XYZ file of C-alpha atoms in Angstrom:
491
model
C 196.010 22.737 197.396
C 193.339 20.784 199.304
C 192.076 24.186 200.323
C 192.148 25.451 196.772
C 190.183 22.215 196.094
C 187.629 22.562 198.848
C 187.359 26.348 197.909
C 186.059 25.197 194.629
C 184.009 22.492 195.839
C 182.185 25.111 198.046
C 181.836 27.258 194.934
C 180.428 24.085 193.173
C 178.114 23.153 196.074
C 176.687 26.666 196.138
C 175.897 26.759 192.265
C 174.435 23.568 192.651
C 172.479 25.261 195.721
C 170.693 27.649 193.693
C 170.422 25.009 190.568
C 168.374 23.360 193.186
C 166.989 26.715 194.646
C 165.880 27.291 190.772
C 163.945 23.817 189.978
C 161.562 24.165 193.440
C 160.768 27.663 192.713
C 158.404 28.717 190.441
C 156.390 32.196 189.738
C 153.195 32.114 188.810
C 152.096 35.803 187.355
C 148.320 36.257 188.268
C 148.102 39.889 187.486
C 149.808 42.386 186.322
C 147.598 44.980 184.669
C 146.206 48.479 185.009
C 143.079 49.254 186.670
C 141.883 52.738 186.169
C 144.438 55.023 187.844
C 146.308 51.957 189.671
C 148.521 48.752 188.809
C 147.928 45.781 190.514
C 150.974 43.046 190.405
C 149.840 39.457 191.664
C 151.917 36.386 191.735
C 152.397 32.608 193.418
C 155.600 31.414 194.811
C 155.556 28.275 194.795
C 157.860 25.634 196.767
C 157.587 21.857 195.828
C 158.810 19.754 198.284
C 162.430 19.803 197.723
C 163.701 22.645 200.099
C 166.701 25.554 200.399
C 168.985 24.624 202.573
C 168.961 25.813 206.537
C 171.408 29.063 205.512
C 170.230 29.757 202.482
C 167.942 32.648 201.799
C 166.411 33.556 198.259
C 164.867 37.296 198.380
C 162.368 38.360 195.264
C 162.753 42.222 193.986
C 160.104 42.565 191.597
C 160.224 46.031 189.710
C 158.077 47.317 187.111
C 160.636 48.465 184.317
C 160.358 50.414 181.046
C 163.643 51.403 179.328
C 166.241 53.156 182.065
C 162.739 54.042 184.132
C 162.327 51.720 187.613
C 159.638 51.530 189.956
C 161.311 48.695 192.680
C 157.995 46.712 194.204
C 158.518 45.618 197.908
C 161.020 42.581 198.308
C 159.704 38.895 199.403
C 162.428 36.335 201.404
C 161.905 32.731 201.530
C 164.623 31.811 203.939
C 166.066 28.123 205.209
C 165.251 27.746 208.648
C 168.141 28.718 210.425
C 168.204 31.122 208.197
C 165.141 32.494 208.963
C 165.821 32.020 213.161
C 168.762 34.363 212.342
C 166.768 37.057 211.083
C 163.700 36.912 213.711
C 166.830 36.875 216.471
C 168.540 40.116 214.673
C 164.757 41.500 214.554
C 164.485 40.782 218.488
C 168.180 42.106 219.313
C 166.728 45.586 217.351
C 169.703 44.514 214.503
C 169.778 45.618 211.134
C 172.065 43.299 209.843
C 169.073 41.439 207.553
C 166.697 44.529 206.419
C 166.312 43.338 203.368
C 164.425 39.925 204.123
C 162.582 41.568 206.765
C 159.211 39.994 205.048
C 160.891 36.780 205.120
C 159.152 33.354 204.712
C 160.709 30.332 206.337
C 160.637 27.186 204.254
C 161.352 23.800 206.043
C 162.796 20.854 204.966
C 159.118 18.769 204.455
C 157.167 21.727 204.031
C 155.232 22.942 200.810
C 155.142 26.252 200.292
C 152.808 28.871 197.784
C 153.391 32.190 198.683
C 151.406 35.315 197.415
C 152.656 38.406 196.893
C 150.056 41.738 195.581
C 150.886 45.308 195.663
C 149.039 48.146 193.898
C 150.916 50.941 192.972
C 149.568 54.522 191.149
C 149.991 54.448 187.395
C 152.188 56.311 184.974
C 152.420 57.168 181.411
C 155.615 55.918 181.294
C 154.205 52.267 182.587
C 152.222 51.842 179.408
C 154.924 49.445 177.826
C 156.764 48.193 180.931
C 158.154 45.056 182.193
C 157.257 43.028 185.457
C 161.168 41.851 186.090
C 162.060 39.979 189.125
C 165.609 40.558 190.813
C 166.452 37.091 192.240
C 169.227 37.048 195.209
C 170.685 34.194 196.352
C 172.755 33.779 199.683
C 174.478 30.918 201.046
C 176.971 30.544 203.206
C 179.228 32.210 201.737
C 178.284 33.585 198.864
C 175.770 36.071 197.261
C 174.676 35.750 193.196
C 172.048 38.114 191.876
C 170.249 37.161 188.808
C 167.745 39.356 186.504
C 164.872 37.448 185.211
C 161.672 39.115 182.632
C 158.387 37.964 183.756
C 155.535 39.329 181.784
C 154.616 42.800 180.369
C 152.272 45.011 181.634
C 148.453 44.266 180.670
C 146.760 47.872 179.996
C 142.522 46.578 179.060
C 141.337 49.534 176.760
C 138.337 51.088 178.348
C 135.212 48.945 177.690
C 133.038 49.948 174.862
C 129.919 52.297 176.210
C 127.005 50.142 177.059
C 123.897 50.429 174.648
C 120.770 50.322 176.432
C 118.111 48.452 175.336
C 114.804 49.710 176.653
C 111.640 47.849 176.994
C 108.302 50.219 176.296
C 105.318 49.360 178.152
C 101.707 48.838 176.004
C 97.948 48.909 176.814
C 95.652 47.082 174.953
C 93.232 49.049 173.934
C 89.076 48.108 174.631
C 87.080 47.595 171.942
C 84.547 50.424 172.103
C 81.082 49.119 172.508
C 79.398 51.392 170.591
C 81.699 52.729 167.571
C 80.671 56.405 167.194
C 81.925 58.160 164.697
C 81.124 61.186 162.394
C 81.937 63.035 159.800
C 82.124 67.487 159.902
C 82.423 69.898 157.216
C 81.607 73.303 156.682
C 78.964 74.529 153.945
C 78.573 78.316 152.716
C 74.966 78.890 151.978
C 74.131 82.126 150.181
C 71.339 84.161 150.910
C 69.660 87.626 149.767
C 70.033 90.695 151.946
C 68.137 89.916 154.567
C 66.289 87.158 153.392
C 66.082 83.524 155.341
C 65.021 81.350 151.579
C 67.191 79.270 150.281
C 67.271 79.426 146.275
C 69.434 76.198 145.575
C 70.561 78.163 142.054
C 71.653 81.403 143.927
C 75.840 82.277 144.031
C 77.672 78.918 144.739
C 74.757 77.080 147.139
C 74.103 74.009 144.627
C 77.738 73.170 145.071
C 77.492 73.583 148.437
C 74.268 71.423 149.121
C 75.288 68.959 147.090
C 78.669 68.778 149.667
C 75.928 67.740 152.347
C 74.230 65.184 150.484
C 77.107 63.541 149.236
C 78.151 63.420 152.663
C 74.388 61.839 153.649
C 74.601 58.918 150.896
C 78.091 58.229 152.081
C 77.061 57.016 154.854
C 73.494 55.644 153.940
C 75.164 53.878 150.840
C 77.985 52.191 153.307
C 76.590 48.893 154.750
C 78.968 49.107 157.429
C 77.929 52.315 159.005
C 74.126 53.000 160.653
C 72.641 56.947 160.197
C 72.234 58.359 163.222
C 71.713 61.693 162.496
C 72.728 65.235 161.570
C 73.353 68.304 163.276
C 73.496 72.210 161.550
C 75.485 74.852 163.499
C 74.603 78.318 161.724
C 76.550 81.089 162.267
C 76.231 84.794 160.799
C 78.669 87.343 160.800
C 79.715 90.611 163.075
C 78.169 93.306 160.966
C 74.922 94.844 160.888
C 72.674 95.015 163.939
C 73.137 91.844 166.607
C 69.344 91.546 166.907
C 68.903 91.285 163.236
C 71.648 88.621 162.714
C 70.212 86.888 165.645
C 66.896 86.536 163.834
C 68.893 85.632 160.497
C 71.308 83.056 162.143
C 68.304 81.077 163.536
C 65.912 81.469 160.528
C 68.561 80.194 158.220
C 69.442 77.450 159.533
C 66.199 76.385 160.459
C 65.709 76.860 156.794
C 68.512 74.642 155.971
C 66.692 71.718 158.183
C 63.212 71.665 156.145
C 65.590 71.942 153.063
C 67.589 68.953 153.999
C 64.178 67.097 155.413
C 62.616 67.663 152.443
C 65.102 67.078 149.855
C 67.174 64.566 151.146
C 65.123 62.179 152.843
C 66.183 63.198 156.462
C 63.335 62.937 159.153
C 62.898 66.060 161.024
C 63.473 64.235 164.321
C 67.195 63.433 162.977
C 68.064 66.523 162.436
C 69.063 68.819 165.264
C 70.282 72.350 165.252
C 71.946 75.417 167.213
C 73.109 79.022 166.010
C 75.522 81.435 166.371
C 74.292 84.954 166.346
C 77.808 86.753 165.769
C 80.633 84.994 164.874
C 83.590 86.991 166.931
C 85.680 83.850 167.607
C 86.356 83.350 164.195
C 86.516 86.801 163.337
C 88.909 87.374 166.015
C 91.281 84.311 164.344
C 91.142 85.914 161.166
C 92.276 89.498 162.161
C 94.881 87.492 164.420
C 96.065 85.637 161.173
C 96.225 89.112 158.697
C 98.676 91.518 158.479
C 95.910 94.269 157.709
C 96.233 97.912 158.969
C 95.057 98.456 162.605
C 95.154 94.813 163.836
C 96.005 95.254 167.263
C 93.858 98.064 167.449
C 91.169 95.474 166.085
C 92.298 93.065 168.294
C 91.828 94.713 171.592
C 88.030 96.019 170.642
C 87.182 92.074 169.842
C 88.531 91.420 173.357
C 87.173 94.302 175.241
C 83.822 93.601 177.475
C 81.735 95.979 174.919
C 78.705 94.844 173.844
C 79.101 94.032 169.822
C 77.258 96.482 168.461
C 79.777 98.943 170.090
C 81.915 97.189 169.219
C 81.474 97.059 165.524
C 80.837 100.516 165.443
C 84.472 101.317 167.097
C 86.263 99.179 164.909
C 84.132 100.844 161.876
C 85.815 104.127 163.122
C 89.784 102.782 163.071
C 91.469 104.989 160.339
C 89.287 106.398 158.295
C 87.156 103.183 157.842
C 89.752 101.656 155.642
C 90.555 98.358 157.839
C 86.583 97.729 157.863
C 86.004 97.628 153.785
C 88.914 95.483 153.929
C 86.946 93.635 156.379
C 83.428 93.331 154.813
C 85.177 92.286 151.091
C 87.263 89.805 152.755
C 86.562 88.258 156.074
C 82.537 88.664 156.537
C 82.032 86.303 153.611
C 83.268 83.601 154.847
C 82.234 83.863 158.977
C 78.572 83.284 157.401
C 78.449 79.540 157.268
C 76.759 76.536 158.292
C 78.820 73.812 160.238
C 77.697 70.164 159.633
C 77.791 66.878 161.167
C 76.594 63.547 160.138
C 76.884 61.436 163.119
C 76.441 57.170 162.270
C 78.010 54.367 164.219
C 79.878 51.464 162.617
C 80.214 47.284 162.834
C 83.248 45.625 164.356
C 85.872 44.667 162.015
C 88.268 41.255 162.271
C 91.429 41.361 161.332
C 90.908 40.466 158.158
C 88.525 42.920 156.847
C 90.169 45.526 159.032
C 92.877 45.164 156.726
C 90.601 46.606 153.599
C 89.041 49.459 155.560
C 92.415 50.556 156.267
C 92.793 50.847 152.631
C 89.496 52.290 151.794
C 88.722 54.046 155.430
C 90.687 53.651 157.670
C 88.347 56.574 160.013
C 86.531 53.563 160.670
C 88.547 51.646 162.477
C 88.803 51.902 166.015
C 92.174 51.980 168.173
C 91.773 48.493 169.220
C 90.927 47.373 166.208
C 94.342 49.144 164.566
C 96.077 47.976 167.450
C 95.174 44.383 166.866
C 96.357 45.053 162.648
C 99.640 46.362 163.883
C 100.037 43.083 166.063
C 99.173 41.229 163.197
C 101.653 42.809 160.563
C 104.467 43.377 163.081
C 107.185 42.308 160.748
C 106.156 44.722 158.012
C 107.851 47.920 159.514
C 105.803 50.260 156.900
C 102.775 49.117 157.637
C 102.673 48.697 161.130
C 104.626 52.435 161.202
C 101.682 53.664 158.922
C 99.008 51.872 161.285
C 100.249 53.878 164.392
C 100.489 57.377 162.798
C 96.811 56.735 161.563
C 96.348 56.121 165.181
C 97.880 59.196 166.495
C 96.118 61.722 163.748
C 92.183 59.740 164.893
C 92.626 59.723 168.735
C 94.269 62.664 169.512
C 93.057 62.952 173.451
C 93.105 59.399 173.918
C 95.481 58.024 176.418
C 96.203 54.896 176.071
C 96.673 55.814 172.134
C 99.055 58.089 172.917
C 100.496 56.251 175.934
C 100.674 53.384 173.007
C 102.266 55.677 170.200
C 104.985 56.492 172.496
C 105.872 53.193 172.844
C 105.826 52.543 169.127
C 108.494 55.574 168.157
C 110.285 54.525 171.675
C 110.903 51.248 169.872
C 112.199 53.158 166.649
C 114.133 55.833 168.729
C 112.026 58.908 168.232
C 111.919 59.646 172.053
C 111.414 63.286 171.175
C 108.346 62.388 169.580
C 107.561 59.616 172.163
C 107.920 62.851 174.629
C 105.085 64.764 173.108
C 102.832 62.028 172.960
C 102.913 61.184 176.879
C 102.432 65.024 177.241
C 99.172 64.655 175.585
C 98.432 61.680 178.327
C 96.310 63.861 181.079
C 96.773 64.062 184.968
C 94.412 61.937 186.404
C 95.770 58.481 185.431
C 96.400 57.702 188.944
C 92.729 56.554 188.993
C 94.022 53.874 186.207
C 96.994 51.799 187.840
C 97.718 50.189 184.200
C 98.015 53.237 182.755
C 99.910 55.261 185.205
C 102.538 52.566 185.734
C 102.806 52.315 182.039
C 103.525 56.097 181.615
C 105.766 55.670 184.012
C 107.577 53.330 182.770
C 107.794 55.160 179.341
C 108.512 58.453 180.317
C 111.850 56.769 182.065
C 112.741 55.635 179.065
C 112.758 58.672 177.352
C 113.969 60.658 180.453
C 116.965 57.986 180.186
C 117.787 57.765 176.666
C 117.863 61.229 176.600
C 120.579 61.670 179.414
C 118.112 62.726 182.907
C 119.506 59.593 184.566
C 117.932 60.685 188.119
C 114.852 61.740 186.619
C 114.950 58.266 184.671
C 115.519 56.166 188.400
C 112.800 58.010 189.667
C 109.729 57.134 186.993
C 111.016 53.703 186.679
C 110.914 53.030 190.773
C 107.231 54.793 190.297
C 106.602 52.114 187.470
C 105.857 49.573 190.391
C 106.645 45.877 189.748
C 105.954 46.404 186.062
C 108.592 44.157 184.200
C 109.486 46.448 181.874
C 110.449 48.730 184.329
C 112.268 46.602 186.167
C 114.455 45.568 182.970
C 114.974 49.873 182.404
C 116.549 49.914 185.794
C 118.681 47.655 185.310
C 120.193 48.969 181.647
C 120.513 51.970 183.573
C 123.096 50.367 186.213
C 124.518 48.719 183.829
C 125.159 52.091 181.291
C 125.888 54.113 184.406
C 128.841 51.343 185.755
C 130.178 51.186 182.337
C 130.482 55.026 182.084
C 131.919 54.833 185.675
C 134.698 52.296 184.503
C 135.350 54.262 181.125
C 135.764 57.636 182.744
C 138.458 55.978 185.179
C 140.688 55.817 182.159
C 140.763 59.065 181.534
């Protein structure tokens, strides 16, 4: 009976073991959560300083569980001492008595214990909803008790949202131009008699046409803003008939043209100047180019042979029966014989303010700086300031730091096509201009990244120098570039 008794008291004493074993032990879950292709599991054991006692052993299974699927983790021991000397003496001996505690972690009397445990194991579909679960065994003395205890469940972080770059442009400010040239060019289509270098103002359509130049004169006479420089007359006659004879027309007529302009509208001689085009074969070449007449390629290669023009006229005359050249002479010849005009004035400097009006009234008068300075002005009115830079674009075509600036404008608005064809326009020698070269740079990255030529991107941006904007560009890159790396380590 006392046996019986002492049997049970044993039993009771070992409960109350692991009652004890259970209120100094306590998990801490630090991770347990998929990374990319991998699982990481991270806990704390800790010990307070209440203690197992000198036989006992407590050994940790931790499995990662998801219905009747089990992946077991490897085991952790915290041993009693003696315990503990047991198993490093069975180790020595070459015993296998204790494999399972073979990490085993001795915990004394006095001693305070945190224990960490990781382990990364590959992922699997079937891990998506799973279970960290912890398999507690407890032996004493005599006895072994295995309890199941849920931790957590597995953390799986969707993949981050893609990174949206936001790239800094680089500007110029523009110089004020010192002088503000500008002028204005049309085209005029005098009449004269066969052969004859007069002008008779009432002859065909030449009062209409006159009248286009002197309109053009008081425009800018009438404007106090502007200052008359002067005008120049470009005459130009067309491909048939003798060369020698149009020669002598093309120069007599628009000589002719000057005294009529001197006399009639108040232009000094000295202001005007004047040049001549014997044979027009440029634009007679465009218009063939642009027809779909008979014989056009034929036509075509005679303009562009090395023949002297009279032969050449008299060729082309000759191309199927002569029908292409009537079609010619009705159509095309008319309108080769022309005078091209230019009224050249320069202009004040406009403030803000009045810049403003002329862009209402003018805007050809304003120069890029001067625009520039508007758009800085009105940058909250998106319109305007979107207006402002296409009037920009259309008046300085070949201008560099306009177009270098333009880029940056529909960079901002993400038109980086269009931002693309502007730096094209930006020519090859802005390596004598350290501004401007860094700035292109700089731009061309952005476009070069936003439009998916990452390497090509890198590369402008590190030829950017220390420009700041550049500097920011590299960094949305690494930053776009991780986040893609972490996405695609989802998949």
């Amino acid at each position: 009976m006392k046996k019986i008794i002492f049997t049970m008291f044993l039993a009771a004493m070992s409960l109350s073991a692991f009652g004890q074993a259970g209120e100094v032990l306590d998990i801490t879950i630090d991770k347990f959560a998929r990374d990319g292709r991998n699982v990481d599991v991270e806990f704390t054991i800790n010990v307070d300083g209440r203690h197992l006692r000198t036989t006992e052993a407590w050994t940790i299974i931790p499995s990662i569980r998801a219905g009747a699927t089990v992946k077991q983790l490897e085991p952790i021991a915290i041993n009693g001492r003696n315990k503990s000397r047991m198993i490093e003496r069975d180790r020595v001996l070459g015993g296998h008595r204790y494999s399972l505690q073979q990490a085993s972690e001795p915990i004394g009397r006095r001693e305070v214990r945190a224990i960490k445990y990781r382990q990364t194991v590959p992922y699997e579909d079937w891990m998506r909803n799973a279970t960290l679960v912890f398999d507690e065994v407890l032996v004493t003395c005599s006895h072994r008790f295995t309890f199941l205890q849920t931790m957590a469940n597995i953390h799986a972080p969707q993949p981050p949202a893609p990174y949206v770059m936001t790239p800094m442009a680089a500007v110029i400010i523009p110089v004020q131009e010192e002088v503000k040239e500008r002028a204005i060019s049309a085209t005029a289509h005098i009449d004269f008699h066969v052969n004859r270098m007069e002008i008779v103002r009432d002859f065909r359509n030449n009062s209409q046409e006159l009248n286009k130049i002197n309109t053009t004169l008081r425009e800018v006479r009438d404007n106090a803003d502007m200052t008359f420089r002067g005008i120049y007359l470009h005459g130009f006659a067309s491909p048939d008939g003798p060369y020698a004879n149009n020669e002598r027309l093309a120069r007599g007529r628009v000589e002719a043209l000057k005294n009529y302009v001197s006399t009639n509208f108040g232009v000094p001689v000295a202001a005007i100047t004047t040049n001549y085009t014997a044979e027009d074969w440029v634009g007679f070449r465009e218009l063939v180019e642009k027809s779909i007449m008979e014989g056009r390629q034929e036509i075509l290669t005679i303009i562009d042979s090395g023949d002297a023009p009279d032969a050449k006229e008299a060729r082309i005359r000759q191309i199927r029966g002569g029908q292409p050249w009537r079609l010619i002479l009705a159509e095309m010849m008319p309108s080769l014989r022309r005078t091209d005009y230019r009224v050249d004035f320069t202009v004040r400097e406009y403030n803000v303010h009045d810049a403003r009006a002329v862009l209402e009234t003018n805007p050809s008068l304003l120069s890029h700086y001067e625009l520039y300075q508007l758009a800085q002005e009105h940058a909250n009115d998106a319109q305007l300031v979107s207006r402002i830079y296409g009037i920009i674009e259309r008046q300085f075509p070949t201008d560099d730091v306009a177009n270098l600036n333009v880029a940056a404008f529909k960079i901002g608005r993400g038109d980086f096509a269009g931002a693309r064809i502007n730096l094209d326009r930006v020519s090859n020698n802005r390596n004598n201009n350290t501004a401007l070269n860094n700035a292109f740079n700089n731009n061309l990255g952005v476009v070069n990244m936003m439009q998916g030529r990452y390497d090509e991107a890198r590369q402008a941006f590190r030829q950017a120098g220390n420009l700041t904007e550049a500097q920011h560009n590299l960094r949305e890159l690494d930053k776009f570039i991780e986040t893609q790396r972490v996405i695609q380590s989802f998949n």
